[in-house]
Short mmCIF file of C-alpha atoms in Angstrom, two decimals:
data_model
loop_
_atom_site.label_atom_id
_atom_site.label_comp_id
_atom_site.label_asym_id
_atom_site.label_seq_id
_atom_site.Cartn_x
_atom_site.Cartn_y
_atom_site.Cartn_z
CA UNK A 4 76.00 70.10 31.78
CA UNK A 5 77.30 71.42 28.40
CA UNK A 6 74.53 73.64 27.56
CA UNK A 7 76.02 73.88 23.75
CA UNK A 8 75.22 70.16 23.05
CA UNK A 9 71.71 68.25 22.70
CA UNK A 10 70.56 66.16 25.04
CA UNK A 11 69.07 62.60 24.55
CA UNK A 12 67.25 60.98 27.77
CA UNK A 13 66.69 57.49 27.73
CA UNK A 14 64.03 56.31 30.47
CA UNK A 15 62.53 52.82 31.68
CA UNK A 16 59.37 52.97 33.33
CA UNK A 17 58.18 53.84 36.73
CA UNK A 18 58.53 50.57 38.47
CA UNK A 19 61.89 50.25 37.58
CA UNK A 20 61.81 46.36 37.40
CA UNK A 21 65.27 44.74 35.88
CA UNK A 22 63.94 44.96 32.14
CA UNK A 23 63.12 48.39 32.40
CA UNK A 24 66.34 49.52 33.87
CA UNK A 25 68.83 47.15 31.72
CA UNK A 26 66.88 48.00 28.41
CA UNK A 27 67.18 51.61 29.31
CA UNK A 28 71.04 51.15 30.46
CA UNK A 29 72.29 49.29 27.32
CA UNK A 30 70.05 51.81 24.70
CA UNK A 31 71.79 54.86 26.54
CA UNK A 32 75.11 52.81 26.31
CA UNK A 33 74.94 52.05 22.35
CA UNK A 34 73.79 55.55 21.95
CA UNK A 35 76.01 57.30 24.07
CA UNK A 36 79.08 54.66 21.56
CA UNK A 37 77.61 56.70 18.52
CA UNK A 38 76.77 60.11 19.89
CA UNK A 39 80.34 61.08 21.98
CA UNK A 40 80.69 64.17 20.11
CA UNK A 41 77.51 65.70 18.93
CA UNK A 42 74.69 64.93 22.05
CA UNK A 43 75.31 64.35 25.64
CA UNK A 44 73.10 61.03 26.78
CA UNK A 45 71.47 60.63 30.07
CA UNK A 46 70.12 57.42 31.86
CA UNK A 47 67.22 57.81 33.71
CA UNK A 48 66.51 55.10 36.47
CA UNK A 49 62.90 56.34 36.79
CA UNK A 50 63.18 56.36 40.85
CA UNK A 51 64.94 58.29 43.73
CA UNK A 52 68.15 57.27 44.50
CA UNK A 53 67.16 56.25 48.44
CA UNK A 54 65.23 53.62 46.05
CA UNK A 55 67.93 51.81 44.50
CA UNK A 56 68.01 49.77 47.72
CA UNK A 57 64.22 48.04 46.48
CA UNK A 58 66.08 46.65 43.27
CA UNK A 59 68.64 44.05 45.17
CA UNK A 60 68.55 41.67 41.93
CA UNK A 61 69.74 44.80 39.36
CA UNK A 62 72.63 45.44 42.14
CA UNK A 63 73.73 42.20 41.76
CA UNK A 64 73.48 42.03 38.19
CA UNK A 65 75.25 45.29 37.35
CA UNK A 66 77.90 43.06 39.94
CA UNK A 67 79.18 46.39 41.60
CA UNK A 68 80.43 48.11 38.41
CA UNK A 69 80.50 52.04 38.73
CA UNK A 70 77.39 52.18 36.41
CA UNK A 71 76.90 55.86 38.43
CA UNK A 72 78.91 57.71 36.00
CA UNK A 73 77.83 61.09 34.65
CA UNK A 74 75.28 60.01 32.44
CA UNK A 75 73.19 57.61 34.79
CA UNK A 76 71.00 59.60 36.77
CA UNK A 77 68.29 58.90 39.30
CA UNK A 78 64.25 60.90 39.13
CA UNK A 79 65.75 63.29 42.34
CA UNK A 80 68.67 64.40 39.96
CA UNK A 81 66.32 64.79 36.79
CA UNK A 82 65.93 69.01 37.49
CA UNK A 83 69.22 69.59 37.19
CA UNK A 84 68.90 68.77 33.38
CA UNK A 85 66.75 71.92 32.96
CA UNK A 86 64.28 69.83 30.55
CA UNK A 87 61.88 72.90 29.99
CA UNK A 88 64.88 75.12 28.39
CA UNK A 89 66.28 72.11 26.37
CA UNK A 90 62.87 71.18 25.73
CA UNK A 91 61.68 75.11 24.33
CA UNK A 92 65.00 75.29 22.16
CA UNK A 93 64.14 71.85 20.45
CA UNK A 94 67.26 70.34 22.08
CA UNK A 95 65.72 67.60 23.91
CA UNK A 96 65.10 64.00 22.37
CA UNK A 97 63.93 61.48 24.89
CA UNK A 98 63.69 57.54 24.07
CA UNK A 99 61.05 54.95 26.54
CA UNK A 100 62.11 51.58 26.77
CA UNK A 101 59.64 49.45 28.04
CA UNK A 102 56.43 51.42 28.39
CA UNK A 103 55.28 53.69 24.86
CA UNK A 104 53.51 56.48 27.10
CA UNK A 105 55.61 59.01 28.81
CA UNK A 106 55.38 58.66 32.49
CA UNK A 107 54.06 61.55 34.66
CA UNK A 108 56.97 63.66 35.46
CA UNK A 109 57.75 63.61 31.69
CA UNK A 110 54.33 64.26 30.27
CA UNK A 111 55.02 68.03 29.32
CA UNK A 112 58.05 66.82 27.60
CA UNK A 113 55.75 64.19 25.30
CA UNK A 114 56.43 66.27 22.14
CA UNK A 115 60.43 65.33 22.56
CA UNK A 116 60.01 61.79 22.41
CA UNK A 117 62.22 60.22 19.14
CA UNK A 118 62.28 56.82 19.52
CA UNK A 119 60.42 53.58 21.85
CA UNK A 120 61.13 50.34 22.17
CA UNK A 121 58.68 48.19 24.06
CA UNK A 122 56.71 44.62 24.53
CA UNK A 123 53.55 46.24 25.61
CA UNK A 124 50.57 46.83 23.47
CA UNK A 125 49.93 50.18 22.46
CA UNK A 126 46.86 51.22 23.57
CA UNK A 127 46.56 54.57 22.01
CA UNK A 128 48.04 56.12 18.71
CA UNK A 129 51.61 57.19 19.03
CA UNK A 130 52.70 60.40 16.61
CA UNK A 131 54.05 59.68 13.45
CA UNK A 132 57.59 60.86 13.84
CA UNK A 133 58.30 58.28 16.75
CA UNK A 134 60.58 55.91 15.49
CA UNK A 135 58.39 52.11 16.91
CA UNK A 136 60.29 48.84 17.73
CA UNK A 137 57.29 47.17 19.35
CA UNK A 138 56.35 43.71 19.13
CA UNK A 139 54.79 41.22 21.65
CA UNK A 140 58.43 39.55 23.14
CA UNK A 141 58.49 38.26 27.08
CA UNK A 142 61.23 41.05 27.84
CA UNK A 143 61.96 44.01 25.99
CA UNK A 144 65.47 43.58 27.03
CA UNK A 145 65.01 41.21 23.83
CA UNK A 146 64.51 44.17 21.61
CA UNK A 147 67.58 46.22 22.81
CA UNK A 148 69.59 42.91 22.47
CA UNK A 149 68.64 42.85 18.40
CA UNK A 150 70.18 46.56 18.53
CA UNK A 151 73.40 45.39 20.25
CA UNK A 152 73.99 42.47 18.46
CA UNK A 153 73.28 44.37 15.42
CA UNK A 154 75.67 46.90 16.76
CA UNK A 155 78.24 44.50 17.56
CA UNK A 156 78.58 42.82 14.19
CA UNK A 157 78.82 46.08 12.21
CA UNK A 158 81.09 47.82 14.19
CA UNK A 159 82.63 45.82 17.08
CA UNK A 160 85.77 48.26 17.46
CA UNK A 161 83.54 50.97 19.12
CA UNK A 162 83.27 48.64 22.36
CA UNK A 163 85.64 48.04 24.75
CA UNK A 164 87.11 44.70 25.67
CA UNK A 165 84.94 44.24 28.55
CA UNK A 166 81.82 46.40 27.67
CA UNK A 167 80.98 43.27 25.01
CA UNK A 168 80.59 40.20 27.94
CA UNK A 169 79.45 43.22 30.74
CA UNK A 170 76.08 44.31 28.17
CA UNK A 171 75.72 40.53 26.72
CA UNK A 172 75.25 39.23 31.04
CA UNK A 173 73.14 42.39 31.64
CA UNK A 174 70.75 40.94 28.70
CA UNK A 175 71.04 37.63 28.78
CA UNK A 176 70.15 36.77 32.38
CA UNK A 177 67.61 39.78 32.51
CA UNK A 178 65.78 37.96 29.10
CA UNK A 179 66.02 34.87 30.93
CA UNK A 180 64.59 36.23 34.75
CA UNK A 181 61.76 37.69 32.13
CA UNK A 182 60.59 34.71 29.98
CA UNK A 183 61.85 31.69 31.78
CA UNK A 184 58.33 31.25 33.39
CA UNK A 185 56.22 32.09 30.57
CA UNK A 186 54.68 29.59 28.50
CA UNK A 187 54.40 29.53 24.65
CA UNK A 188 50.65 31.11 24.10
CA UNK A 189 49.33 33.92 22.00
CA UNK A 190 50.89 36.68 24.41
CA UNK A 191 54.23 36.06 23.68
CA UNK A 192 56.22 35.45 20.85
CA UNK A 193 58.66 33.65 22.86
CA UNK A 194 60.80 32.45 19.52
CA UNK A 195 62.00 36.33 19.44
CA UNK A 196 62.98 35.98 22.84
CA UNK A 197 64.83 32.34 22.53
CA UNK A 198 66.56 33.31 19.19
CA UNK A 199 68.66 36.27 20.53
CA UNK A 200 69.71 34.28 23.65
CA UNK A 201 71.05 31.73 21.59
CA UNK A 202 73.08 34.73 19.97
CA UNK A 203 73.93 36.04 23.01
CA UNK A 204 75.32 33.01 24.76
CA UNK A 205 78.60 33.41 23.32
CA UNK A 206 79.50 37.02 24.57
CA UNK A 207 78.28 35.94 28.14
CA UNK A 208 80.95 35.94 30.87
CA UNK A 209 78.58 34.65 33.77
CA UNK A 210 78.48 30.60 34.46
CA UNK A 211 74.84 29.75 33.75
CA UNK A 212 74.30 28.98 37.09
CA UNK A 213 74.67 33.12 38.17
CA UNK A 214 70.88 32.87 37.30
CA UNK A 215 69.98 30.94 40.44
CA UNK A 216 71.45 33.36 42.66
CA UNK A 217 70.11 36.44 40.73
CA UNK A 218 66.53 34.44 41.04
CA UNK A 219 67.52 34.81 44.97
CA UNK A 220 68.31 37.90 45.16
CA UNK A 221 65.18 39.27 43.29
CA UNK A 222 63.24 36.90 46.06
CA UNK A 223 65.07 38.50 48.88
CA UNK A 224 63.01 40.36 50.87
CA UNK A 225 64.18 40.21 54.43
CA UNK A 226 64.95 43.97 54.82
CA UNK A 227 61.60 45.17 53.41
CA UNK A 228 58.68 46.94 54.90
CA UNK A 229 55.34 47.34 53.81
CA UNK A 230 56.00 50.89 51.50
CA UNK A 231 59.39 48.90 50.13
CA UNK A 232 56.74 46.50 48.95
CA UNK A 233 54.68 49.24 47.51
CA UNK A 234 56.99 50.76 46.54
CA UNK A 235 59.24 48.39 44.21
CA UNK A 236 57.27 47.86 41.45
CA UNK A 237 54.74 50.54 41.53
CA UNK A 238 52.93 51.85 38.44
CA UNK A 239 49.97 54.54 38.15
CA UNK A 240 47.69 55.26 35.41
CA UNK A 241 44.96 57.81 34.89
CA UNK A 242 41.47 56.73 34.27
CA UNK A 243 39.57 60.20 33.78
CA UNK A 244 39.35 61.79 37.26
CA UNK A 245 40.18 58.31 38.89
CA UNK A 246 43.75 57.96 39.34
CA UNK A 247 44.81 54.04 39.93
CA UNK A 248 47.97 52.26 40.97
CA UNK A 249 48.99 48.55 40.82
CA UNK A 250 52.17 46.89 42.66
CA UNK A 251 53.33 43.86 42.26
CA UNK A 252 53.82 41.94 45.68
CA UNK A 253 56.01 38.76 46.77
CA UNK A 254 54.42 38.32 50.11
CA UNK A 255 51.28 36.12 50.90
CA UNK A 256 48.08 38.09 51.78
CA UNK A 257 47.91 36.87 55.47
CA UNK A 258 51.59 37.74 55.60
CA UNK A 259 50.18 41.47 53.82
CA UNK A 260 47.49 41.70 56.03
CA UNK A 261 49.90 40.89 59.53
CA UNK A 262 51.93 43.80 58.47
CA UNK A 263 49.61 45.84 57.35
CA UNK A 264 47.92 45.66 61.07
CA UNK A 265 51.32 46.23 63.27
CA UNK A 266 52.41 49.01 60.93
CA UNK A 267 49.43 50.46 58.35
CA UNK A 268 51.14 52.05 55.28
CA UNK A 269 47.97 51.16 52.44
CA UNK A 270 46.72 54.74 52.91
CA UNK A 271 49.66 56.63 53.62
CA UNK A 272 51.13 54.92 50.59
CA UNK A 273 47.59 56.11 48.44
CA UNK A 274 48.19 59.78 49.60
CA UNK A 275 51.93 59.94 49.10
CA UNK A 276 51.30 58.55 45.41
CA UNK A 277 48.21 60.74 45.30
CA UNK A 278 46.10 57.65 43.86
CA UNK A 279 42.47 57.46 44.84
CA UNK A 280 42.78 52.93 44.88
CA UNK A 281 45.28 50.79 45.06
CA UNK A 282 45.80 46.61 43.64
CA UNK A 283 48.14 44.87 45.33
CA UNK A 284 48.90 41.52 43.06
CA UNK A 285 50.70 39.21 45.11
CA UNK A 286 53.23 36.65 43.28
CA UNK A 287 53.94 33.74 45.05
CA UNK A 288 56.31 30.89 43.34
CA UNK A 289 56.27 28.64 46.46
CA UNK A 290 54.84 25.76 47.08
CA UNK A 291 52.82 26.43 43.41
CA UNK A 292 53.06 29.12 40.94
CA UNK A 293 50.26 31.57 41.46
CA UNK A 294 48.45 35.31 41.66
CA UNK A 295 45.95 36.94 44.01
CA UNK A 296 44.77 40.14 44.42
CA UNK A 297 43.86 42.88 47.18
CA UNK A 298 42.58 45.49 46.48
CA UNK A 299 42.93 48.62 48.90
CA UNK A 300 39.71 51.10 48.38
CA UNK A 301 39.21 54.34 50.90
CA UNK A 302 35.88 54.72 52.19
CA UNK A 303 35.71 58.01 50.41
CA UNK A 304 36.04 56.78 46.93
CA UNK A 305 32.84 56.72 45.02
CA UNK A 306 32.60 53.49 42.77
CA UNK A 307 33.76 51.06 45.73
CA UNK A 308 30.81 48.88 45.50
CA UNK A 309 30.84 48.37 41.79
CA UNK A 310 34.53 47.50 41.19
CA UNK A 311 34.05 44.69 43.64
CA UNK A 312 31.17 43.35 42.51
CA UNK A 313 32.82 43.79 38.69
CA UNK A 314 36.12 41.73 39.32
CA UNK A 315 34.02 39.31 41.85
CA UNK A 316 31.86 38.63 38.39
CA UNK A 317 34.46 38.24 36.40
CA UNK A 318 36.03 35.37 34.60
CA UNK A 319 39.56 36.12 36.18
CA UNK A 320 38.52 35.84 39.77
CA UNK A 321 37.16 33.85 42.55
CA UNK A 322 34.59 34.96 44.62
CA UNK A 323 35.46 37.68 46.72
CA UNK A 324 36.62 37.33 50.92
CA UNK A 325 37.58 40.34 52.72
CA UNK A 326 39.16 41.30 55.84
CA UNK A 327 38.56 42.48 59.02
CA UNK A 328 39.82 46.03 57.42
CA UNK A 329 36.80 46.92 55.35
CA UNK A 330 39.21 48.58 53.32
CA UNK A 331 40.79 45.50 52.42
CA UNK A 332 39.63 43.01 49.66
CA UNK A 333 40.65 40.24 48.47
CA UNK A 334 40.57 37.83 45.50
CA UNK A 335 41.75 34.87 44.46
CA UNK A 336 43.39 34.87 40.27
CA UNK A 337 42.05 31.97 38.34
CA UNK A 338 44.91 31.46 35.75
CA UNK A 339 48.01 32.33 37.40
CA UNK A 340 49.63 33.17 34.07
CA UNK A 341 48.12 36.36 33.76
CA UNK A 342 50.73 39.58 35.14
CA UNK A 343 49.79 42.89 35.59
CA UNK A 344 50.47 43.90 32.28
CA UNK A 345 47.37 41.76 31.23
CA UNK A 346 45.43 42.84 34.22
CA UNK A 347 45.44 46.46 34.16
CA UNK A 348 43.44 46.40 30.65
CA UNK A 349 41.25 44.91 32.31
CA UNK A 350 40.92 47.20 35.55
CA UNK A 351 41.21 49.94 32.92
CA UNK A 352 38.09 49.09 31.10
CA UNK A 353 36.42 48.20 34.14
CA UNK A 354 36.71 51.83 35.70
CA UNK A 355 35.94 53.27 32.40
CA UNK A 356 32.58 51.25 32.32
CA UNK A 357 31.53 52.15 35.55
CA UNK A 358 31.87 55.35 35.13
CA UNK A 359 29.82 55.39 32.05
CA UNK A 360 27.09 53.79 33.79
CA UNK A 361 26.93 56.31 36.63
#
């Protein structure tokens, strides 16, 4: 790396899901148009690259191109960029897509961050000098989209012939794998979403029908063990000394529970993560739509008996079963609409309360 030039990282967040890593992509792409002279621009695909292999349905989007240029790197390559010295000379600018707080490994770097575009709410204040493209949409691919479009009619000679259809599939089937699903309600304003498909439609090279294969593919489990499933769309937070994960699962909880038994990876997975409890949400399309939950607690962690009893009392779940790994419990989501990103609030405030009490 040019040492003589500023550098602008552009992250997703840690589960690397296809939103995350195509908002992230196409930002660091219409920057990197703009900035070929004055900053270098790095892509951060917020995993290790042995992890690529858990994200089957981005591989087939990105359809094989040589995305692994110079400026796409993976989390092992991320120390090569020697952040701290960029970071001390006021050289570093880094931009989240898709998650507004900086993920662990880029915490001490928080003071860099220029710009973020997300769909999440924010749920603490954000400094002043952060440029903010937030708003409520079913995909933040939505929000980059506005940017290219915006880009694209204001200066369409900076793209290359095939860059324009290439970005426009990347964002049009990734809004569509995103919001297809969801259901006009007060999450969501889905007319954000709709309107910039419309505009993208025309730029798309893909038949419409690429989206039932990509559906597949992001379905396609066959090769996966129980850590893959961990492991693919992962994400931590901190809840004072309690340090929490969520993944989102597409196997069945007897199916969980059979593997789990021939092969147990729960608590290796907690200590390799160093997370103190772990909730598994399982997503199941087939043969209806719906969402349960296990949740994996160690019999050394200290508020076991009142989380269970909390989400057992709550409005979101059914009563509680368990299995015959007392580590293992189960419940059953009452409105299947609800994703992680509107459960973890709730897990969030339930730890906090808990911990008041005690």
């Amino acid at each position: 790396m040019n040492q003589s030039h500023d550098l602008v990282l552009i992250t997703g967040n840690r589960s690397g899901d296809l939103d995350s890593l195509v908002s992230s992509y196409v930002k660091g792409t219409l920057l990197s148009l703009k900035e070929k002279k004055n900053k270098q621009v790095f892509i951060l695909f917020h995993f290790p690259e042995k992890e690529w292999k858990l994200h089957p349905e981005a591989q087939f989007l990105f359809r094989g191109k040589d995305i692994f240029r110079e400026n796409i790197i993976f989390l092992d390559d991320l120390k090569t960029l020697n952040l701290e010295k960029l970071s001390e000379e006021d050289r570093l600018q880094i931009i989240l897509t898709d998650h507004n707080r900086p993920e662990e490994i880029l915490i001490p770097f928080a003071g860099s961050i220029v710009e973020i575009i997300d769909h999440h709410e924010v749920v603490s204040p954000l400094a002043e000098k952060i440029q903010k493209v937030i708003h409520n949409t079913g995909s933040c691919s939505t929000l980059v989209a506005e940017q290219f479009l915006e880009e694209l009619k204001r200066n369409p000679a900076s793209f290359s012939q095939n860059q324009i259809p290439f970005i426009a599939d990347l964002l049009y089937f990734t809004i569509r794998i995103d919001t297809d699903h969801l259901e006009e309600n007060t999450f969501f304003d889905l007319q954000k979403d709709r309107h910039v498909l419309e505009r993208l439609l025309p730029h798309i090279s893909l038949p419409e029908q690429f989206l039932n294969q990509l559906r597949k593919k992001k379905m396609d489990f066959s090769d996966f063990t129980l850590e893959d499933h961990f492991s693919k769309d992962f994400k931590a937070w901190e809840s004072g000394e309690i340090t929490y994960g969520i993944s989102t699962v597409y196997i069945d909880r007897e199916t969980f529970f059979t593997m789990e038994k021939s092969s147990p990876s729960a608590e290796k997975f907690l200590k390799k993560k160093r997370i103190g409890i772990l909730f598994l949400m399982h997503f199941l399309k087939e043969p209806i739509l719906k969402r349960e939950l296990t949740v994996f607690i160690p019999g050394v962690f200290p508020y076991k008996e009142e989380i269970l009893k909390a989400i057992s009392d709550s409005d979101l779940f059914e009563d509680i079963q368990w299995n015959s790994n007392e580590n293992m419990y189960f419940f059953s989501q009452l409105d299947p609409r609800l994703s992680r990103k509107k459960i973890q609030p709730f897990i969030e405030a339930l730890l906090k309360e808990i911990k008041d009490l005690k």
